[in-house]
Structures are given as C-alpha cells and as structure tokens.
Short mmCIF file of C-alpha atoms in Angstrom, two decimals:
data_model
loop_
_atom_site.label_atom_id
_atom_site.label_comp_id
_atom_site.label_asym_id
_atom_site.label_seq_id
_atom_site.Cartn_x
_atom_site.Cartn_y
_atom_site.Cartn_z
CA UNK A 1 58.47 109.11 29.35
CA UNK A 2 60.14 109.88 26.07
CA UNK A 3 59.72 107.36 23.07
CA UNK A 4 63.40 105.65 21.47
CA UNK A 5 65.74 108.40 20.41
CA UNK A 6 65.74 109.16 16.91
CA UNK A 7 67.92 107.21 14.99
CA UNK A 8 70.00 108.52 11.77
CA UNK A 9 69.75 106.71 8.20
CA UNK A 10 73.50 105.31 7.10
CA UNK A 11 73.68 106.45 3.47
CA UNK A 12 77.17 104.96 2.64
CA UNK A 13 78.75 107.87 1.11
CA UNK A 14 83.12 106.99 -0.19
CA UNK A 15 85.91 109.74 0.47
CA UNK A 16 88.81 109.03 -1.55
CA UNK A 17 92.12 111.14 -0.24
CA UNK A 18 95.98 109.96 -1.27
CA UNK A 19 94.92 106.81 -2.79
CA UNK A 20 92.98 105.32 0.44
CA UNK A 21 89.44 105.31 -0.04
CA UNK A 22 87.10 105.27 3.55
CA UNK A 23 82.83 104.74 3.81
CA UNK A 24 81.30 107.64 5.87
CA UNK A 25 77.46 106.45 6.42
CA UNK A 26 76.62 110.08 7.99
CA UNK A 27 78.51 112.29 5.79
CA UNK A 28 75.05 113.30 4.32
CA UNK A 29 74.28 115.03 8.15
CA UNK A 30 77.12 117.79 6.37
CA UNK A 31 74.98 120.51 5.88
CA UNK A 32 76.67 123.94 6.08
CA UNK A 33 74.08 126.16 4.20
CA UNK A 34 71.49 124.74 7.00
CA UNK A 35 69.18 124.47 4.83
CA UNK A 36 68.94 120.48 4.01
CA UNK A 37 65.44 119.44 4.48
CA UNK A 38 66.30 116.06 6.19
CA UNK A 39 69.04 117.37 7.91
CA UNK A 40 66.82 120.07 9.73
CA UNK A 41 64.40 117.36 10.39
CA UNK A 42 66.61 114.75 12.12
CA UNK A 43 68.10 117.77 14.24
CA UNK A 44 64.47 118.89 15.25
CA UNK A 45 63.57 115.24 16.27
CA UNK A 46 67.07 114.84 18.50
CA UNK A 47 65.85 118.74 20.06
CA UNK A 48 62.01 116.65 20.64
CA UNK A 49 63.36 113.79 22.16
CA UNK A 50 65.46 115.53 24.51
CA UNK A 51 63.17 118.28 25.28
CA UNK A 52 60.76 115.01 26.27
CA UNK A 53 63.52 113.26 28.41
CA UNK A 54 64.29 116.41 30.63
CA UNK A 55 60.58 117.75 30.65
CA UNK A 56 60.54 116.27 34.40
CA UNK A 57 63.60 118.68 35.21
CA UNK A 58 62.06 121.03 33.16
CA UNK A 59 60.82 123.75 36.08
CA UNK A 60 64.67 123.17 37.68
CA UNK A 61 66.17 124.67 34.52
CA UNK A 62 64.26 127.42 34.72
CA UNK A 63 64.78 128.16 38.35
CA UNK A 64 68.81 127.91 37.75
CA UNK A 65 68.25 130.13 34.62
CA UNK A 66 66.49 132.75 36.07
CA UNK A 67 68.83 132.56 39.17
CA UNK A 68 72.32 132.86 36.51
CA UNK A 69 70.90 135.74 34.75
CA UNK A 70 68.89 137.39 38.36
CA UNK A 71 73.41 137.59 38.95
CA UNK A 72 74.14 139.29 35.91
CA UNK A 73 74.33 143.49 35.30
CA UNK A 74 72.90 144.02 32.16
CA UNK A 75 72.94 147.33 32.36
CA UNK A 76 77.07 147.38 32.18
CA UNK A 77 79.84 148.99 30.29
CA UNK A 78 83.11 147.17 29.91
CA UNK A 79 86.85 148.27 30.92
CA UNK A 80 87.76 151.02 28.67
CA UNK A 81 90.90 151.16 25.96
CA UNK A 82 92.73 154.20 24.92
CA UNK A 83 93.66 153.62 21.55
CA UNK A 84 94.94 156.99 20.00
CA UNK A 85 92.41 159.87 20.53
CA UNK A 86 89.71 157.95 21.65
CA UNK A 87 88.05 155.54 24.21
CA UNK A 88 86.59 152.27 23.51
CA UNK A 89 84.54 150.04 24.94
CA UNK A 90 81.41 147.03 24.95
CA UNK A 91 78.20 148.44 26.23
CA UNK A 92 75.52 145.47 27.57
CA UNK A 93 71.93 146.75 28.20
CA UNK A 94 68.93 145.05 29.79
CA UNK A 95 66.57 142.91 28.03
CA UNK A 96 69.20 143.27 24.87
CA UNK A 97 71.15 139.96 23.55
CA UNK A 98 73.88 141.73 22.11
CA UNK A 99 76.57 144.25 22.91
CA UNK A 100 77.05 147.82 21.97
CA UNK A 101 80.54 148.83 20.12
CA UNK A 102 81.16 152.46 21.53
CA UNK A 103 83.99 155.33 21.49
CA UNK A 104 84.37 158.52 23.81
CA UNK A 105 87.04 161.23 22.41
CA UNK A 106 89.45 161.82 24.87
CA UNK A 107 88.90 165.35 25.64
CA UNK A 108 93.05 166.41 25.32
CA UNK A 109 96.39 165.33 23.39
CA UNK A 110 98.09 164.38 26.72
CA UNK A 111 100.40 161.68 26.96
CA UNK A 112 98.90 158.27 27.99
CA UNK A 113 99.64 157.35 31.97
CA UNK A 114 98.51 154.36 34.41
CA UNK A 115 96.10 156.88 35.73
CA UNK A 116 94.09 157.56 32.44
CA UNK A 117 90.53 157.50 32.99
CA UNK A 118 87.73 158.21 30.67
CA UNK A 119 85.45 160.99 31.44
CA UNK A 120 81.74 160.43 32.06
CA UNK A 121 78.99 162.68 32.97
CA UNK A 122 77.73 166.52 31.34
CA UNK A 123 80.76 167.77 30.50
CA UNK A 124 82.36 164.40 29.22
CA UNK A 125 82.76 164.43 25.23
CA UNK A 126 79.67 162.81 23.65
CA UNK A 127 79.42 158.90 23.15
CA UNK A 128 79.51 157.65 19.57
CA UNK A 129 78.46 154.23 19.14
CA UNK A 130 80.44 152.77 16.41
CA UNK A 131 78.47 149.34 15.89
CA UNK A 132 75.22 147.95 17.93
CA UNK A 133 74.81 144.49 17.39
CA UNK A 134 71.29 144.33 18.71
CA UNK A 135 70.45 146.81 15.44
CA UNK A 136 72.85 144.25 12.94
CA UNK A 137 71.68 140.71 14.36
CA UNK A 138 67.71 141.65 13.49
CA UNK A 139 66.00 138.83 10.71
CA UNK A 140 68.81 136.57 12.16
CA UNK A 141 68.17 133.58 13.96
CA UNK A 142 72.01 133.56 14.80
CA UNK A 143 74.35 136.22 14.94
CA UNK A 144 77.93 136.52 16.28
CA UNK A 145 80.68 139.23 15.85
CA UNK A 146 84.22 137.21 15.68
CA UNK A 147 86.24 140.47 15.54
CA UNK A 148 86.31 144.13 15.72
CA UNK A 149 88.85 145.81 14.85
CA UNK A 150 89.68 150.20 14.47
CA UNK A 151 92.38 151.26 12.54
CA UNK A 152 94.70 153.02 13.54
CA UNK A 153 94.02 156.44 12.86
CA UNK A 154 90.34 155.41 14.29
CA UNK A 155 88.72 156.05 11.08
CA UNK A 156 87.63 152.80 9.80
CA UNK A 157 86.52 149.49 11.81
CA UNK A 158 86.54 146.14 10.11
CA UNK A 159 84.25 143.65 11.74
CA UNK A 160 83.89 139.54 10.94
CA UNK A 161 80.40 138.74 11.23
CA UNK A 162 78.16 135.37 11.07
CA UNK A 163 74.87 134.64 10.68
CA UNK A 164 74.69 131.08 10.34
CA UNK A 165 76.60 129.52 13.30
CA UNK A 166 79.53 128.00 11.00
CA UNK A 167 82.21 130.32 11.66
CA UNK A 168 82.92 131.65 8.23
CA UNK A 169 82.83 135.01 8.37
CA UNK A 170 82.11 137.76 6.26
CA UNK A 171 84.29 140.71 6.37
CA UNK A 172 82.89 144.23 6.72
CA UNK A 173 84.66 147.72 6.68
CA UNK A 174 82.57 150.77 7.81
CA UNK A 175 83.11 154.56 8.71
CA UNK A 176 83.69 154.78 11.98
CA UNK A 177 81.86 157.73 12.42
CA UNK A 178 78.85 157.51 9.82
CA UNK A 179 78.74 153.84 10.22
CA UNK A 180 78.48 153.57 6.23
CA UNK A 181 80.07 150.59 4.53
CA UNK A 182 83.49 151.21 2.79
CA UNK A 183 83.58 148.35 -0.09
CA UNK A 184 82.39 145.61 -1.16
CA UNK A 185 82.10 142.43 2.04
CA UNK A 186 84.51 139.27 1.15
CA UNK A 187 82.66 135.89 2.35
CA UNK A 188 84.27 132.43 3.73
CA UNK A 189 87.36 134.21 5.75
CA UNK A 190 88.20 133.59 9.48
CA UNK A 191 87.68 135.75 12.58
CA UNK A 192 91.55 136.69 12.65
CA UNK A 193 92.00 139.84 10.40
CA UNK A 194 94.38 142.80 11.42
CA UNK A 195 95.54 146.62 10.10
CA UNK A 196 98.75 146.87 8.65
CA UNK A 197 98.70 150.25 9.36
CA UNK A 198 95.58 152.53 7.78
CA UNK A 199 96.56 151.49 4.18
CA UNK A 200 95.93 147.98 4.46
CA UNK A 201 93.81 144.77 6.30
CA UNK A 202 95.59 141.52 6.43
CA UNK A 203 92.36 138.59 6.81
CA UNK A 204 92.60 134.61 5.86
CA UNK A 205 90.58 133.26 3.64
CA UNK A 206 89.10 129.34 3.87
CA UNK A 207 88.97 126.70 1.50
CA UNK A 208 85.89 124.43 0.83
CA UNK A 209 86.65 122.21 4.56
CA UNK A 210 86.16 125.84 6.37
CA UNK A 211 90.17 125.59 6.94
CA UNK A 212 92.56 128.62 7.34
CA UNK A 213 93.88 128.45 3.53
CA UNK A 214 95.57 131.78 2.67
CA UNK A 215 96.47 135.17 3.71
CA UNK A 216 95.05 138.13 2.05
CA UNK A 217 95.29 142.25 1.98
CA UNK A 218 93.22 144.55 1.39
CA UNK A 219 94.18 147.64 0.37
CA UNK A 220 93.11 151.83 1.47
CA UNK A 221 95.77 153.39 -0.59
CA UNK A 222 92.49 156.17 -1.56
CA UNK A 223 89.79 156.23 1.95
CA UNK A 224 86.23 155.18 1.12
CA UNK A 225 87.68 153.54 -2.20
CA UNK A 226 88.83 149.83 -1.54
CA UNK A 227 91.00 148.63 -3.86
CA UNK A 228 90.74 145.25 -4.96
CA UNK A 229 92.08 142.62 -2.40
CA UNK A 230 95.35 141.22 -3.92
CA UNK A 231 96.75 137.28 -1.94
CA UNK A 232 100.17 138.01 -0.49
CA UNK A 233 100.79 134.70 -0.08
CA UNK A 234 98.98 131.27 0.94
CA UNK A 235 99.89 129.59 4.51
#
C-alpha cells in the first residue's frame, strides 16, 4: 500500500496586476527551464507515489499496452500530398518513436487530377527524406515537431521544434535537399508559422507568459542568406 501522497510547501508568493494584488502559495511549482531542483523533486515524489498506488494494476497496464501497440503498423507511410513537383509524406518505422519527413519527385509536369497517385517501386523517382525526427530528437528526453512547413517552390522547409515539453518553439529553416540549416534559429515563437510566398516566413513570437504576442517575417529576398527578421506588426 502506498504511504500519504506527497504534499506541496505553500510559499506565499504576491502577483500584483491593474492595481489588485492576489497570494499564489504554489507559484514557486513555475518552472519552465525544468531545471528547479525542488520542483523536479516534488514531481518525482507525485510519479513514486502513484507508481506505488497502481503497482497492483501494474501487469494490466502492460497487457493493454502491449495489446494498443500489438494494433498498430509501424511500418507505415502516410496519405501522400502533391504540392508542386513533388510528393510528400510521414514515414513511421518499427521500433522508431518518431516519424520520417519524406518527398518523391513526381516523375512529369502534368496537370494535377483526382486520380494522381505517387509512384512506388524500381522505376519510381528516388525517395528523399527531407527531415527524420528519430536522427533530430537524439540527447533529448522530449522532442516534438509543432510544424513543418515547404515553401513553395519546395526548396526550403521551416520546422518548429521543442525539446523541453513547454511549447515554445524554436524556429528552423533548412535546404530541402541537403538538409543544411539556412540562418540563424529564433527561440520562444509558436507552432503557427507560414510562407508568404518563397521570399518570406510569417511566425509569432511569445512574450514572457508563453502567450501569442506578435507577428513576425522573415525575409529570403537572397536564398541561403536570411535577412534579419523585421515585426510587421504586434496582435
């Protein structure tokens, strides 16, 4: 049976916001570098206590676990998109946590029709995978991708990425086809970003609350040489 759940301090702690002032006792448990010594160590007792209350259940979590993923084809390519002259899709593989980001020229300039299809086997055109995930989330604990986008003319990709769980992104732009970083990264913006055609990126910055705080553009006036990002104007 597990011991009394842990129990966190009260460290009274004032806000003061349009001249109403309000006590948080727990406002120390803010941590968003995750790296607060105390902070990690209440969170580890909560994961001990509970891991201690279910341990009885324990061998029925498994079984349901192993039954969800015995349903699940790892080996698996999504739905692909036609987006100018190429095809792209997710690639899952077994044993791997994380998808693949992948392209497949379409082999002609025809005209796009409900019965596109892309090619596969010998004499398909060769697949190019843009990003793996699996290669980018390794050292991480945590890793997400909150967007991916191409640009239009397919050469460059800008991705949001996060390593740390608290959904502030940071902002990449790479060759599509040698995968090499164009730029410098911008830190602390949101997963929505967007081409404005191939000269530009629209992304939204976040203030110090993590909130959506202004939108920004980037600019590719000269490829491979990012300009510096200039606000257009704040939401």
């Amino acid at each position: 049976m597990a011991s009394m759940p842990p129990v966190a301090r009260k460290v009274p702690h004032e806000l003061a916001e349009h001249g109403d002032v309000r006590v948080d006792c727990y406002y120390w448990l803010r941590d968003y570098s995750r790296s607060d010594p105390a902070v990690l160590a209440h969170l580890r007792a909560e994961n001990d206590y509970t891991a201690a209350l279910m341990s009885d259940v324990k061998h029925i979590e498994d079984e349901i676990f192993a039954e969800i993923r015995g349903r699940i084809k790892e080996d698996d390519t999504d739905v692909p998109v036609r987006r100018g002259q190429y095809y792209y899709y997710e690639r899952t593989l077994s044993g791997k946590e994380y998808v693949q980001h992948c392209r497949r020229l379409v082999p002609t300039d025809g005209h796009i029709t409900v019965f596109d299809a892309m090619p596969v086997g010998l004499d398909a055109p060769d697949e190019h995978i843009v990003l793996d995930e699996n290669v980018k989330s390794e050292g991480h604990d945590y890793y997400s991708i909150g967007a991916f986008k191409v640009s239009p003319s397919g050469r460059l990709v800008a991705y949001g990425e996060d390593t740390n769980g608290d959904e502030a992104y940071t902002l990449y732009v790479i060759d599509a086809e040698s995968g090499e970083y164009v730029g410098q990264p911008l830190k602390g913006v949101t997963s929505d970003i967007e081409w404005a055609g191939d000269d530009y990126l629209v992304y939204i910055t976040m203030d110090s609350l993590h909130r959506p705080d202004k939108v920004c553009e980037l600019s590719f006036l000269l490829l491979h040489e990012m300009c510096p990002g200039s606000c257009s104007r704040g939401l």
